[in-house]
């Protein structure tokens, strides 16, 4: 039902600077096509298609039965802060005290709160482009200057350390890193992180290190910039349960940061959410401390799917696709099709029945690319590749 509004409502000026995450818009368009009877393969949204492991679900059920249905501390339940501190120390070798952990409803609020807390008008924030769209949105929203750095295909989508360093000025307050990366699947090499850490030493520049895909790495081991001497105190690690434990809908994530900043981020939590759902947090304790076998099983299945989608995309006319080293996304170059990214993503949805994202959904420098999530079954990936292949034969020649 549509209503005609009689009065205008004045939005604050900052709202004109707020961006969005196109994946959710494409999902709505894809669902509308499904409502008209079309069959669509969903490769637009970045969430594991696996069920949350049963031991985690069981822990939440027990927590609900146990009365974990009330408010808790804004920074998170002590048990979960402890479990996160242990987990971070175990996976990255960084000693972490529970007072350095803030639990949030998903990893995204860490992005929101940290940018809100650290950047303001007159400051510059360096962020990856193409990159997760909320970085640019939030930098603009708080009135700071968004300074993009590139992620280039010919470097296998690793960062160019010299490019980042060249862009640092006296006004740079925050550097955002994301590895493994969304949307390219690139991983920042340990040498790259070390070079950055060496050159950031002694400078008052904070680093927001988004490590939400740290368990989804297909070659070698994950590295964090916080592991390098002197970097822990200026780094905020963003991590969470959504991708590693297939828990997107539970809304559960965390930040690891120096305790004085953790207090402020917890205060933002008090102002915004009060706390993260208590039963979700109890499930989080089980996720981190319980049986970890499902993490490896999911990773191996993603590895299998990665091969299917990379091979399939490389057979399409005008597409060329690198093998991603982490996360569950491929970012094929589509310049050979002579189409713009936006028009190609549109046509593939409407005419081929496959939902994917334009590279420009991740910033202007994503032109020339599409992003496909391979968090879908091999059967569906093959179906999508066949449909795009049939469509491309007719439309791209
Ligand atoms: N960071 C990156 C790079 C992501 O791709 C996502 C989700 O897609 C998030 C953070 C946020 O994850 P969540 O809020 O579900 O924990």
Short mmCIF file of C-alpha atoms in Angstrom, two decimals, residues 317-319 332-352 354 356-358 367-370 372 388 391-392 395-396:
data_model
loop_
_atom_site.label_atom_id
_atom_site.label_comp_id
_atom_site.label_asym_id
_atom_site.label_seq_id
_atom_site.Cartn_x
_atom_site.Cartn_y
_atom_site.Cartn_z
CA UNK A 317 33.67 -14.56 -23.49
CA UNK A 318 35.19 -11.29 -22.29
CA UNK A 319 35.72 -12.49 -18.69
CA UNK A 332 36.41 -11.19 -12.56
CA UNK A 333 37.64 -8.57 -14.99
CA UNK A 334 34.85 -8.05 -17.53
CA UNK A 335 36.45 -5.36 -19.70
CA UNK A 336 36.57 -7.80 -22.63
CA UNK A 337 32.76 -7.75 -22.77
CA UNK A 338 32.86 -4.02 -23.62
CA UNK A 339 29.99 -3.52 -21.13
CA UNK A 340 30.07 -1.32 -18.07
CA UNK A 341 30.01 -3.22 -14.77
CA UNK A 342 26.61 -1.79 -13.80
CA UNK A 343 24.90 -2.64 -17.09
CA UNK A 344 26.41 -6.13 -17.18
CA UNK A 345 25.34 -6.94 -13.60
CA UNK A 346 21.86 -5.67 -14.46
CA UNK A 347 21.57 -7.69 -17.65
CA UNK A 348 22.88 -10.85 -15.95
CA UNK A 349 20.20 -10.51 -13.27
CA UNK A 350 17.29 -9.63 -15.57
CA UNK A 351 18.14 -11.73 -18.61
CA UNK A 352 20.25 -14.61 -17.28
CA UNK A 354 21.86 -14.68 -11.83
CA UNK A 356 25.73 -10.65 -8.76
CA UNK A 357 27.17 -7.22 -7.97
CA UNK A 358 28.78 -4.56 -10.10
CA UNK A 367 34.61 -0.39 -12.69
CA UNK A 368 35.56 -3.16 -15.12
CA UNK A 369 34.77 -5.94 -12.61
CA UNK A 370 31.86 -7.93 -11.20
CA UNK A 372 30.24 -13.08 -7.40
CA UNK A 388 25.35 -16.79 -17.98
CA UNK A 391 23.07 -15.63 -22.31
CA UNK A 392 26.59 -14.52 -23.25
CA UNK A 395 24.32 -11.28 -26.32
CA UNK A 396 28.09 -11.04 -26.32
#
